[in-house]
PDB file of C-alpha atoms and ligand atoms in Angstrom:
ATOM      1  CA  UNK A   1    -127.158 102.735  19.392  1.00 42.00           C
ATOM      2  CA  UNK A   2    -130.174 104.799  21.430  1.00 43.00           C
ATOM      3  CA  UNK A   3    -129.473 101.527  23.839  1.00 76.00           C
ATOM      4  CA  UNK A   4    -126.316 102.229  23.934  1.00 89.00           C
ATOM      5  CA  UNK A   5    -125.344 102.651  28.078  1.00 93.00           C
ATOM      6  CA  UNK A   6    -123.614 104.973  28.144  1.00 96.00           C
ATOM      7  CA  UNK A   7    -124.712 105.959  31.565  1.00 96.00           C
ATOM      8  CA  UNK A   8    -123.691 103.058  32.728  1.00 97.00           C
ATOM      9  CA  UNK A   9    -119.857 103.235  31.419  1.00 97.00           C
ATOM     10  CA  UNK A  10    -119.615 107.145  32.095  1.00 97.00           C
ATOM     11  CA  UNK A  11    -120.502 106.423  35.948  1.00 97.00           C
ATOM     12  CA  UNK A  12    -118.098 102.850  35.324  1.00 98.00           C
ATOM     13  CA  UNK A  13    -115.492 105.387  34.101  1.00 97.00           C
ATOM     14  CA  UNK A  14    -115.490 108.119  36.820  1.00 96.00           C
ATOM     15  CA  UNK A  15    -115.913 105.623  39.287  1.00 96.00           C
ATOM     16  CA  UNK A  16    -112.903 103.359  38.725  1.00 94.00           C
ATOM     17  CA  UNK A  17    -110.695 104.455  36.270  1.00 94.00           C
ATOM     18  CA  UNK A  18    -106.839 104.306  37.071  1.00 95.00           C
ATOM     19  CA  UNK A  19    -105.347 107.339  38.207  1.00 95.00           C
ATOM     20  CA  UNK A  20    -102.966 108.444  35.156  1.00 95.00           C
ATOM     21  CA  UNK A  21    -101.339 111.373  35.169  1.00 93.00           C
ATOM     22  CA  UNK A  22    -102.709 112.538  31.680  1.00 93.00           C
ATOM     23  CA  UNK A  23    -106.322 111.993  32.858  1.00 91.00           C
ATOM     24  CA  UNK A  24    -105.075 115.290  35.607  1.00 91.00           C
ATOM     25  CA  UNK A  25    -105.393 117.622  32.531  1.00 91.00           C
ATOM     26  CA  UNK A  26    -107.747 117.972  29.291  1.00 95.00           C
ATOM     27  CA  UNK A  27    -104.479 120.561  27.529  1.00 97.00           C
ATOM     28  CA  UNK A  28    -104.122 119.644  24.058  1.00 98.00           C
ATOM     29  CA  UNK A  29    -100.690 119.646  24.186  1.00 98.00           C
ATOM     30  CA  UNK A  30    -100.019 117.070  26.874  1.00 97.00           C
ATOM     31  CA  UNK A  31    -103.497 115.277  25.787  1.00 97.00           C
ATOM     32  CA  UNK A  32    -100.729 114.766  22.046  1.00 98.00           C
ATOM     33  CA  UNK A  33     -97.783 113.968  24.195  1.00 98.00           C
ATOM     34  CA  UNK A  34     -99.267 111.496  25.775  1.00 97.00           C
ATOM     35  CA  UNK A  35    -101.426 109.692  23.329  1.00 96.00           C
ATOM     36  CA  UNK A  36     -98.352 110.163  21.115  1.00 97.00           C
ATOM     37  CA  UNK A  37     -96.203 108.155  23.723  1.00 97.00           C
ATOM     38  CA  UNK A  38     -98.435 105.119  24.374  1.00 95.00           C
ATOM     39  CA  UNK A  39     -98.801 105.033  21.209  1.00 91.00           C
ATOM     40  CA  UNK A  40     -97.868 100.682  20.884  1.00 84.00           C
ATOM     41  CA  UNK A  41     -96.640 100.897  24.557  1.00 89.00           C
ATOM     42  CA  UNK A  42     -97.697  99.966  27.366  1.00 91.00           C
ATOM     43  CA  UNK A  43     -98.400 101.864  30.455  1.00 94.00           C
ATOM     44  CA  UNK A  44     -96.437 101.511  33.350  1.00 93.00           C
ATOM     45  CA  UNK A  45     -93.377 102.338  30.780  1.00 93.00           C
ATOM     46  CA  UNK A  46     -93.943 105.918  29.587  1.00 96.00           C
ATOM     47  CA  UNK A  47     -95.424 106.979  33.149  1.00 95.00           C
ATOM     48  CA  UNK A  48     -92.083 107.065  33.772  1.00 93.00           C
ATOM     49  CA  UNK A  49     -91.118 108.917  30.190  1.00 95.00           C
ATOM     50  CA  UNK A  50     -93.984 111.104  30.586  1.00 96.00           C
ATOM     51  CA  UNK A  51     -93.512 113.752  33.333  1.00 95.00           C
ATOM     52  CA  UNK A  52     -89.840 114.303  32.415  1.00 95.00           C
ATOM     53  CA  UNK A  53     -90.743 115.027  29.050  1.00 97.00           C
ATOM     54  CA  UNK A  54     -93.656 117.485  29.724  1.00 97.00           C
ATOM     55  CA  UNK A  55     -91.101 119.030  32.962  1.00 96.00           C
ATOM     56  CA  UNK A  56     -88.416 119.553  29.808  1.00 97.00           C
ATOM     57  CA  UNK A  57     -90.694 120.307  27.091  1.00 98.00           C
ATOM     58  CA  UNK A  58     -93.816 122.227  29.549  1.00 97.00           C
ATOM     59  CA  UNK A  59     -95.407 124.068  26.262  1.00 98.00           C
ATOM     60  CA  UNK A  60     -96.084 123.524  22.559  1.00 98.00           C
ATOM     61  CA  UNK A  61     -93.223 126.253  21.762  1.00 98.00           C
ATOM     62  CA  UNK A  62     -90.480 124.875  24.153  1.00 98.00           C
ATOM     63  CA  UNK A  63     -91.095 121.045  21.724  1.00 98.00           C
ATOM     64  CA  UNK A  64     -90.753 123.219  18.403  1.00 98.00           C
ATOM     65  CA  UNK A  65     -87.719 125.250  20.150  1.00 98.00           C
ATOM     66  CA  UNK A  66     -85.982 121.542  20.589  1.00 97.00           C
ATOM     67  CA  UNK A  67     -83.235 120.291  18.516  1.00 95.00           C
ATOM     68  CA  UNK A  68     -83.645 117.613  17.298  1.00 92.00           C
ATOM     69  CA  UNK A  69     -80.820 115.582  19.687  1.00 90.00           C
ATOM     70  CA  UNK A  70     -82.635 116.767  22.688  1.00 94.00           C
ATOM     71  CA  UNK A  71     -85.712 115.174  21.522  1.00 95.00           C
ATOM     72  CA  UNK A  72     -84.794 112.155  20.889  1.00 93.00           C
ATOM     73  CA  UNK A  73     -82.769 112.178  24.488  1.00 91.00           C
ATOM     74  CA  UNK A  74     -85.636 112.523  25.830  1.00 93.00           C
ATOM     75  CA  UNK A  75     -87.191 109.738  23.895  1.00 93.00           C
ATOM     76  CA  UNK A  76     -84.322 106.914  24.362  1.00 88.00           C
ATOM     77  CA  UNK A  77     -85.364 103.946  25.503  1.00 87.00           C
ATOM     78  CA  UNK A  78     -89.607 104.004  24.873  1.00 90.00           C
ATOM     79  CA  UNK A  79     -88.248 102.760  21.328  1.00 86.00           C
ATOM     80  CA  UNK A  80     -90.588 103.899  18.113  1.00 87.00           C
ATOM     81  CA  UNK A  81     -88.156 106.753  17.016  1.00 89.00           C
ATOM     82  CA  UNK A  82     -90.132 108.309  14.842  1.00 89.00           C
ATOM     83  CA  UNK A  83     -92.905 109.563  16.286  1.00 94.00           C
ATOM     84  CA  UNK A  84     -90.864 110.973  18.561  1.00 95.00           C
ATOM     85  CA  UNK A  85     -89.520 113.233  15.514  1.00 93.00           C
ATOM     86  CA  UNK A  86     -92.620 113.649  14.256  1.00 95.00           C
ATOM     87  CA  UNK A  87     -94.510 114.948  17.430  1.00 97.00           C
ATOM     88  CA  UNK A  88     -91.234 117.558  16.890  1.00 97.00           C
ATOM     89  CA  UNK A  89     -91.544 118.380  13.546  1.00 96.00           C
ATOM     90  CA  UNK A  90     -96.087 118.837  14.040  1.00 97.00           C
ATOM     91  CA  UNK A  91     -95.382 120.412  17.196  1.00 98.00           C
ATOM     92  CA  UNK A  92     -92.743 123.497  14.365  1.00 97.00           C
ATOM     93  CA  UNK A  93     -95.539 122.972  12.001  1.00 97.00           C
ATOM     94  CA  UNK A  94     -98.779 124.576  15.517  1.00 98.00           C
ATOM     95  CA  UNK A  95     -96.465 127.267  16.641  1.00 98.00           C
ATOM     96  CA  UNK A  96     -95.314 128.259  12.584  1.00 97.00           C
ATOM     97  CA  UNK A  97     -98.807 127.500  11.457  1.00 96.00           C
ATOM     98  CA  UNK A  98    -101.067 127.638  13.553  1.00 97.00           C
ATOM     99  CA  UNK A  99    -100.036 130.169  16.165  1.00 97.00           C
ATOM    100  CA  UNK A 100     -98.960 127.788  18.763  1.00 97.00           C
ATOM    101  CA  UNK A 101    -103.371 126.303  18.862  1.00 97.00           C
ATOM    102  CA  UNK A 102    -103.630 122.390  19.434  1.00 98.00           C
ATOM    103  CA  UNK A 103    -106.062 122.351  15.925  1.00 97.00           C
ATOM    104  CA  UNK A 104    -110.032 121.627  16.977  1.00 97.00           C
ATOM    105  CA  UNK A 105    -110.227 120.334  13.557  1.00 95.00           C
ATOM    106  CA  UNK A 106    -110.229 116.928  12.324  1.00 94.00           C
ATOM    107  CA  UNK A 107    -108.773 118.710   8.251  1.00 94.00           C
ATOM    108  CA  UNK A 108    -105.414 120.488   9.825  1.00 95.00           C
ATOM    109  CA  UNK A 109    -105.121 117.519  12.919  1.00 96.00           C
ATOM    110  CA  UNK A 110    -104.288 115.420  10.464  1.00 92.00           C
ATOM    111  CA  UNK A 111    -102.253 116.729   7.475  1.00 93.00           C
ATOM    112  CA  UNK A 112     -99.654 117.160  11.053  1.00 95.00           C
ATOM    113  CA  UNK A 113     -96.998 114.451  10.501  1.00 92.00           C
ATOM    114  CA  UNK A 114     -97.724 111.592  12.836  1.00 93.00           C
ATOM    115  CA  UNK A 115    -101.361 112.309  13.107  1.00 95.00           C
ATOM    116  CA  UNK A 116    -103.919 109.578  12.066  1.00 93.00           C
ATOM    117  CA  UNK A 117    -107.465 109.178  12.192  1.00 95.00           C
ATOM    118  CA  UNK A 118    -106.777 107.960  15.473  1.00 96.00           C
ATOM    119  CA  UNK A 119    -104.518 110.979  17.228  1.00 96.00           C
ATOM    120  CA  UNK A 120    -107.171 112.836  15.468  1.00 97.00           C
ATOM    121  CA  UNK A 121    -109.763 111.290  17.118  1.00 97.00           C
ATOM    122  CA  UNK A 122    -108.465 110.829  21.026  1.00 97.00           C
ATOM    123  CA  UNK A 123    -106.820 114.792  20.623  1.00 98.00           C
ATOM    124  CA  UNK A 124    -110.284 116.379  18.979  1.00 98.00           C
ATOM    125  CA  UNK A 125    -112.089 114.118  21.511  1.00 97.00           C
ATOM    126  CA  UNK A 126    -110.358 114.472  24.736  1.00 97.00           C
ATOM    127  CA  UNK A 127    -108.939 117.588  24.749  1.00 97.00           C
ATOM    128  CA  UNK A 128    -111.635 119.148  22.824  1.00 98.00           C
ATOM    129  CA  UNK A 129    -114.789 116.951  23.920  1.00 98.00           C
ATOM    130  CA  UNK A 130    -115.959 116.822  20.386  1.00 97.00           C
ATOM    131  CA  UNK A 131    -117.188 113.715  18.901  1.00 97.00           C
ATOM    132  CA  UNK A 132    -115.140 112.174  17.563  1.00 97.00           C
ATOM    133  CA  UNK A 133    -113.837 108.511  17.449  1.00 97.00           C
ATOM    134  CA  UNK A 134    -111.369 106.466  18.606  1.00 97.00           C
ATOM    135  CA  UNK A 135    -110.581 102.910  17.557  1.00 97.00           C
ATOM    136  CA  UNK A 136    -108.025 100.831  19.705  1.00 95.00           C
ATOM    137  CA  UNK A 137    -106.442  97.271  20.555  1.00 94.00           C
ATOM    138  CA  UNK A 138    -109.030  97.809  23.578  1.00 96.00           C
ATOM    139  CA  UNK A 139    -111.997  99.583  21.576  1.00 97.00           C
ATOM    140  CA  UNK A 140    -112.517  97.014  19.139  1.00 97.00           C
ATOM    141  CA  UNK A 141    -111.915  94.054  20.893  1.00 97.00           C
ATOM    142  CA  UNK A 142    -114.400  95.994  23.666  1.00 98.00           C
ATOM    143  CA  UNK A 143    -116.627  96.250  20.866  1.00 98.00           C
ATOM    144  CA  UNK A 144    -117.046  93.457  18.871  1.00 98.00           C
ATOM    145  CA  UNK A 145    -117.365  90.661  21.833  1.00 98.00           C
ATOM    146  CA  UNK A 146    -120.663  93.978  22.597  1.00 98.00           C
ATOM    147  CA  UNK A 147    -122.654  93.035  19.495  1.00 97.00           C
ATOM    148  CA  UNK A 148    -120.657  89.623  18.751  1.00 97.00           C
ATOM    149  CA  UNK A 149    -118.416  90.705  16.016  1.00 97.00           C
ATOM    150  CA  UNK A 150    -115.787  87.926  16.141  1.00 95.00           C
ATOM    151  CA  UNK A 151    -114.546  89.247  12.316  1.00 94.00           C
ATOM    152  CA  UNK A 152    -115.820  93.042  11.906  1.00 95.00           C
ATOM    153  CA  UNK A 153    -114.688  95.027   9.696  1.00 94.00           C
ATOM    154  CA  UNK A 154    -112.443  99.023  10.916  1.00 94.00           C
ATOM    155  CA  UNK A 155    -115.121 100.137   8.546  1.00 95.00           C
ATOM    156  CA  UNK A 156    -118.055  99.330  11.397  1.00 96.00           C
ATOM    157  CA  UNK A 157    -116.131 100.360  14.264  1.00 97.00           C
ATOM    158  CA  UNK A 158    -115.811 103.495  12.997  1.00 97.00           C
ATOM    159  CA  UNK A 159    -119.094 104.136  12.813  1.00 96.00           C
ATOM    160  CA  UNK A 160    -120.176 101.951  16.288  1.00 97.00           C
ATOM    161  CA  UNK A 161    -117.487 104.002  18.338  1.00 97.00           C
ATOM    162  CA  UNK A 162    -119.075 107.040  16.231  1.00 97.00           C
ATOM    163  CA  UNK A 163    -122.238 106.332  17.478  1.00 97.00           C
ATOM    164  CA  UNK A 164    -120.678 105.828  20.647  1.00 97.00           C
ATOM    165  CA  UNK A 165    -118.376 108.887  20.493  1.00 97.00           C
ATOM    166  CA  UNK A 166    -122.414 111.030  19.851  1.00 96.00           C
ATOM    167  CA  UNK A 167    -123.823 109.061  22.959  1.00 96.00           C
ATOM    168  CA  UNK A 168    -122.350 110.563  26.226  1.00 96.00           C
ATOM    169  CA  UNK A 169    -119.232 113.207  27.388  1.00 97.00           C
ATOM    170  CA  UNK A 170    -117.085 111.956  23.923  1.00 97.00           C
ATOM    171  CA  UNK A 171    -113.875 112.750  25.899  1.00 97.00           C
ATOM    172  CA  UNK A 172    -115.896 110.234  28.768  1.00 97.00           C
ATOM    173  CA  UNK A 173    -117.001 108.173  26.510  1.00 98.00           C
ATOM    174  CA  UNK A 174    -114.480 107.171  24.796  1.00 98.00           C
ATOM    175  CA  UNK A 175    -111.787 107.366  28.203  1.00 97.00           C
ATOM    176  CA  UNK A 176    -114.535 105.117  29.710  1.00 98.00           C
ATOM    177  CA  UNK A 177    -114.555 102.470  25.872  1.00 98.00           C
ATOM    178  CA  UNK A 178    -110.607 102.346  26.176  1.00 97.00           C
ATOM    179  CA  UNK A 179    -110.416 101.644  29.322  1.00 97.00           C
ATOM    180  CA  UNK A 180    -112.543  98.763  29.598  1.00 98.00           C
ATOM    181  CA  UNK A 181    -110.839  97.361  27.176  1.00 97.00           C
ATOM    182  CA  UNK A 182    -107.437  97.682  29.468  1.00 96.00           C
ATOM    183  CA  UNK A 183    -109.298  97.386  32.131  1.00 96.00           C
ATOM    184  CA  UNK A 184    -111.404  94.613  32.368  1.00 98.00           C
ATOM    185  CA  UNK A 185    -112.724  92.873  28.939  1.00 98.00           C
ATOM    186  CA  UNK A 186    -108.875  91.892  28.539  1.00 97.00           C
ATOM    187  CA  UNK A 187    -107.990  89.717  26.001  1.00 96.00           C
ATOM    188  CA  UNK A 188    -107.802  87.159  28.706  1.00 94.00           C
ATOM    189  CA  UNK A 189    -110.563  86.545  31.099  1.00 94.00           C
ATOM    190  CA  UNK A 190    -112.046  89.246  31.249  1.00 97.00           C
ATOM    191  CA  UNK A 191    -114.374  89.768  34.434  1.00 97.00           C
ATOM    192  CA  UNK A 192    -117.861  90.084  33.363  1.00 98.00           C
ATOM    193  CA  UNK A 193    -119.299  90.200  36.134  1.00 97.00           C
ATOM    194  CA  UNK A 194    -118.040  94.057  37.416  1.00 97.00           C
ATOM    195  CA  UNK A 195    -118.547  95.628  33.289  1.00 98.00           C
ATOM    196  CA  UNK A 196    -121.256  98.234  33.147  1.00 97.00           C
ATOM    197  CA  UNK A 197    -121.882  96.988  30.068  1.00 97.00           C
ATOM    198  CA  UNK A 198    -122.756  93.319  30.709  1.00 97.00           C
ATOM    199  CA  UNK A 199    -126.256  93.377  30.461  1.00 95.00           C
ATOM    200  CA  UNK A 200    -125.464  94.388  26.831  1.00 95.00           C
ATOM    201  CA  UNK A 201    -123.132  93.029  25.937  1.00 97.00           C
ATOM    202  CA  UNK A 202    -123.730  89.376  23.022  1.00 97.00           C
ATOM    203  CA  UNK A 203    -120.237  87.662  23.296  1.00 97.00           C
ATOM    204  CA  UNK A 204    -121.768  87.435  27.120  1.00 97.00           C
ATOM    205  CA  UNK A 205    -124.863  85.941  26.818  1.00 97.00           C
ATOM    206  CA  UNK A 206    -123.073  83.255  24.590  1.00 96.00           C
ATOM    207  CA  UNK A 207    -120.370  82.835  26.503  1.00 96.00           C
ATOM    208  CA  UNK A 208    -118.289  83.126  22.732  1.00 96.00           C
ATOM    209  CA  UNK A 209    -115.692  86.498  24.700  1.00 96.00           C
ATOM    210  CA  UNK A 210    -112.745  83.893  24.948  1.00 95.00           C
ATOM    211  CA  UNK A 211    -112.937  83.476  20.750  1.00 95.00           C
ATOM    212  CA  UNK A 212    -114.373  86.917  20.281  1.00 96.00           C
ATOM    213  CA  UNK A 213    -112.979  89.018  18.345  1.00 94.00           C
ATOM    214  CA  UNK A 214    -110.088  86.794  16.049  1.00 92.00           C
ATOM    215  CA  UNK A 215    -106.733  87.078  16.442  1.00 85.00           C
ATOM    216  CA  UNK A 216    -105.907  89.304  13.785  1.00 79.00           C
ATOM    217  CA  UNK A 217    -103.248  88.158  10.172  1.00 80.00           C
ATOM    218  CA  UNK A 218    -100.214  89.294  11.956  1.00 81.00           C
ATOM    219  CA  UNK A 219     -97.311  89.480   9.378  1.00 83.00           C
ATOM    220  CA  UNK A 220     -94.571  86.054  10.293  1.00 86.00           C
ATOM    221  CA  UNK A 221     -92.439  86.741  11.988  1.00 92.00           C
ATOM    222  CA  UNK A 222     -88.331  87.145  10.623  1.00 93.00           C
ATOM    223  CA  UNK A 223     -85.171  85.717  12.762  1.00 94.00           C
ATOM    224  CA  UNK A 224     -82.677  88.914  12.856  1.00 95.00           C
ATOM    225  CA  UNK A 225     -78.990  87.704  13.146  1.00 96.00           C
ATOM    226  CA  UNK A 226     -75.973  90.311  14.167  1.00 96.00           C
ATOM    227  CA  UNK A 227     -72.790  90.552  15.332  1.00 97.00           C
ATOM    228  CA  UNK A 228     -72.556  94.129  17.783  1.00 97.00           C
ATOM    229  CA  UNK A 229     -68.382  95.234  19.068  1.00 96.00           C
ATOM    230  CA  UNK A 230     -67.626  97.197  21.794  1.00 96.00           C
ATOM    231  CA  UNK A 231     -65.141  98.302  20.375  1.00 95.00           C
ATOM    232  CA  UNK A 232     -64.127 100.724  23.599  1.00 94.00           C
ATOM    233  CA  UNK A 233     -60.378 103.270  24.235  1.00 93.00           C
ATOM    234  CA  UNK A 234     -59.590 106.826  26.100  1.00 93.00           C
ATOM    235  CA  UNK A 235     -61.744 108.337  24.446  1.00 93.00           C
ATOM    236  CA  UNK A 236     -65.679 106.714  23.804  1.00 94.00           C
ATOM    237  CA  UNK A 237     -67.055 104.216  22.430  1.00 95.00           C
ATOM    238  CA  UNK A 238     -66.735 103.392  18.076  1.00 96.00           C
ATOM    239  CA  UNK A 239     -69.920 104.004  16.983  1.00 96.00           C
ATOM    240  CA  UNK A 240     -72.060 105.459  13.858  1.00 96.00           C
ATOM    241  CA  UNK A 241     -75.522 108.203  13.677  1.00 92.00           C
ATOM    242  CA  UNK A 242     -78.619 107.099  12.088  1.00 88.00           C
ATOM    243  CA  UNK A 243     -80.738 109.628  11.779  1.00 82.00           C
ATOM    244  CA  UNK A 244     -80.401 111.304  16.042  1.00 81.00           C
ATOM    245  CA  UNK A 245     -79.489 107.576  17.252  1.00 87.00           C
ATOM    246  CA  UNK A 246     -75.963 106.537  17.962  1.00 93.00           C
ATOM    247  CA  UNK A 247     -75.227 102.155  17.597  1.00 94.00           C
ATOM    248  CA  UNK A 248     -72.540 100.532  17.652  1.00 96.00           C
ATOM    249  CA  UNK A 249     -71.259  98.522  14.783  1.00 96.00           C
ATOM    250  CA  UNK A 250     -73.675  95.650  13.658  1.00 96.00           C
ATOM    251  CA  UNK A 251     -72.105  93.109  12.332  1.00 95.00           C
ATOM    252  CA  UNK A 252     -73.799  90.374   9.864  1.00 94.00           C
ATOM    253  CA  UNK A 253     -71.005  87.506  10.420  1.00 94.00           C
ATOM    254  CA  UNK A 254     -69.503  86.728  13.753  1.00 93.00           C
ATOM    255  CA  UNK A 255     -65.892  89.327  14.057  1.00 93.00           C
ATOM    256  CA  UNK A 256     -63.599  86.122  13.593  1.00 85.00           C
ATOM    257  CA  UNK A 257     -60.466  86.302  16.185  1.00 88.00           C
ATOM    258  CA  UNK A 258     -59.179  88.185  18.434  1.00 90.00           C
ATOM    259  CA  UNK A 259     -62.616  89.259  19.568  1.00 94.00           C
ATOM    260  CA  UNK A 260     -64.024  88.341  23.880  1.00 93.00           C
ATOM    261  CA  UNK A 261     -67.782  86.854  23.286  1.00 93.00           C
ATOM    262  CA  UNK A 262     -69.679  89.383  25.833  1.00 93.00           C
ATOM    263  CA  UNK A 263     -73.326  87.045  25.352  1.00 92.00           C
ATOM    264  CA  UNK A 264     -75.934  87.105  23.785  1.00 93.00           C
ATOM    265  CA  UNK A 265     -79.756  89.816  24.231  1.00 93.00           C
ATOM    266  CA  UNK A 266     -82.412  89.518  22.100  1.00 92.00           C
ATOM    267  CA  UNK A 267     -85.064  92.096  20.955  1.00 92.00           C
ATOM    268  CA  UNK A 268     -88.355  92.886  19.046  1.00 88.00           C
ATOM    269  CA  UNK A 269     -89.939  94.668  17.303  1.00 84.00           C
ATOM    270  CA  UNK A 270     -92.347  95.294  15.514  1.00 80.00           C
ATOM    271  CA  UNK A 271     -92.936  91.279  13.207  1.00 86.00           C
ATOM    272  CA  UNK A 272     -88.974  91.083  14.106  1.00 91.00           C
ATOM    273  CA  UNK A 273     -86.961  88.790  16.097  1.00 93.00           C
ATOM    274  CA  UNK A 274     -82.714  90.714  16.795  1.00 94.00           C
ATOM    275  CA  UNK A 275     -80.994  88.078  17.878  1.00 96.00           C
ATOM    276  CA  UNK A 276     -77.576  89.962  19.412  1.00 96.00           C
ATOM    277  CA  UNK A 277     -74.113  88.390  19.637  1.00 96.00           C
ATOM    278  CA  UNK A 278     -71.657  90.844  21.838  1.00 96.00           C
ATOM    279  CA  UNK A 279     -68.558  91.097  20.974  1.00 96.00           C
ATOM    280  CA  UNK A 280     -65.332  93.347  22.310  1.00 95.00           C
ATOM    281  CA  UNK A 281     -62.461  93.718  20.702  1.00 94.00           C
ATOM    282  CA  UNK A 282     -60.295  96.632  18.366  1.00 94.00           C
ATOM    283  CA  UNK A 283     -62.509  96.735  14.906  1.00 91.00           C
ATOM    284  CA  UNK A 284     -60.389 100.485  14.449  1.00 82.00           C
ATOM    285  CA  UNK A 285     -61.328 103.219  11.622  1.00 84.00           C
ATOM    286  CA  UNK A 286     -64.437 102.106  10.161  1.00 88.00           C
ATOM    287  CA  UNK A 287     -66.715 104.774   7.403  1.00 90.00           C
ATOM    288  CA  UNK A 288     -68.817 106.616   9.106  1.00 92.00           C
ATOM    289  CA  UNK A 289     -68.146 105.987  12.682  1.00 95.00           C
ATOM    290  CA  UNK A 290     -66.057 107.899  15.918  1.00 95.00           C
ATOM    291  CA  UNK A 291     -66.142 108.239  19.437  1.00 95.00           C
ATOM    292  CA  UNK A 292     -68.693 108.874  21.370  1.00 95.00           C
ATOM    293  CA  UNK A 293     -69.009 109.049  25.763  1.00 94.00           C
ATOM    294  CA  UNK A 294     -72.040 106.263  26.071  1.00 94.00           C
ATOM    295  CA  UNK A 295     -73.438 109.025  28.229  1.00 89.00           C
ATOM    296  CA  UNK A 296     -73.702 111.528  26.308  1.00 88.00           C
ATOM    297  CA  UNK A 297     -75.828 110.948  22.888  1.00 88.00           C
ATOM    298  CA  UNK A 298     -78.854 109.573  22.563  1.00 87.00           C
ATOM    299  CA  UNK A 299     -79.576 105.469  21.997  1.00 88.00           C
ATOM    300  CA  UNK A 300     -82.500 103.187  21.677  1.00 86.00           C
ATOM    301  CA  UNK A 301     -83.707 100.956  23.989  1.00 85.00           C
ATOM    302  CA  UNK A 302     -81.594  97.742  21.538  1.00 91.00           C
ATOM    303  CA  UNK A 303     -78.422 100.115  22.091  1.00 94.00           C
ATOM    304  CA  UNK A 304     -78.499  99.886  26.312  1.00 92.00           C
ATOM    305  CA  UNK A 305     -79.180  96.908  25.934  1.00 92.00           C
ATOM    306  CA  UNK A 306     -76.118  95.644  24.264  1.00 95.00           C
ATOM    307  CA  UNK A 307     -74.028  98.241  26.318  1.00 95.00           C
ATOM    308  CA  UNK A 308     -75.121  96.297  29.938  1.00 91.00           C
ATOM    309  CA  UNK A 309     -73.758  93.614  28.681  1.00 87.00           C
ATOM    310  CA  UNK A 310     -70.200  95.243  29.033  1.00 82.00           C
ATOM    311  CA  UNK A 311     -70.621  96.514  32.436  1.00 78.00           C
ATOM    312  CA  UNK A 312     -71.966  93.259  33.300  1.00 74.00           C
ATOM    313  CA  UNK A 313     -70.433  90.843  35.144  1.00 70.00           C
ATOM    314  CA  UNK A 314     -69.242  87.489  32.985  1.00 67.00           C
ATOM    315  CA  UNK A 315     -70.869  85.986  36.666  1.00 67.00           C
ATOM    316  CA  UNK A 316     -73.754  87.354  36.040  1.00 67.00           C
ATOM    317  CA  UNK A 317     -74.430  87.518  31.364  1.00 61.00           C
TER     318      UNK A 317
HETATM  319  S1  LIG B   1    -119.412  91.959  29.274  1.00 59.68           S
HETATM  320 FE1  LIG B   1    -117.639  90.811  29.326  1.00 59.68          FE
HETATM  321  S2  LIG B   1    -116.769  90.725  27.820  1.00 59.68           S
HETATM  322 FE2  LIG B   1    -118.060  91.417  27.153  1.00 59.68          FE
HETATM  323  S3  LIG B   1    -117.512  93.794  27.214  1.00 59.68           S
HETATM  324 FE3  LIG B   1    -118.144  93.683  29.244  1.00 59.68          FE
HETATM  325  S4  LIG B   1    -116.220  92.350  29.989  1.00 59.68           S
HETATM  326 FE4  LIG B   1    -116.241  92.208  28.024  1.00 59.68          FE
END
């Protein structure tokens, strides 16, 4: 990797990186929160949540002291709620076992809930400037094209990324690779003319950018049909709690006569496509359900979509 153009890459990053709030600090807790939010979620979606979450829980102690309900409420709408639960549980461990200091060694970090190899590498390199690799989808694409590997093995990618992290200042090298993949070496139509790696890039030399890397095989999408019922009276909606988040009754069959069909919404989660028909009507008492005020409880974005249908005038649904 001695030929790796680390200088060109770091100069490009220092000059051209997007100014994002989590890049204004190397505070380990803030770096950690941003990385958890950015897993499986786009930058634009994360932006408003990041500041709000840190206003609410400005330190690892504040997060550790918060109730799970409060953390889920602040996460409400970001999706993948196990991330929020793990983050809070890990914060409690950091306070209890590490004196509120986010560990700066791999072994202790990776032992915390929700922290895997990528997350440990991101925290160690970005917050502590230690030469640990990161491989996310962006880094995978850049490395694959740079070396002309259509289907690289995970091991090869991590070893190569480790050499990149060591080729310069780790926090700059790793962030630069991720940023390059997000903004220049994009899946479609990479802008090779602006790329600091262009002189060494195998895919560019052979014009094979579109074929590298080959898409990874994903499990086929599974369609799930559900029927949500909005049953509201003066005490609120009929809802139930599932691991800290509240949801409307979801039936596998239509509720039948006496229910007004309000519309349809769709939601994608991992490899499921959930198709939901939404109805209004009275279900009556149901085991495990109770009346709650919608605005007072944390909900998933699917539940929010379903609720929005009830609030939308019929001619705009
Ligand atoms: S030269 Fe093009 S294909 Fe190669 S790393 Fe840069 S943007 Fe990606």
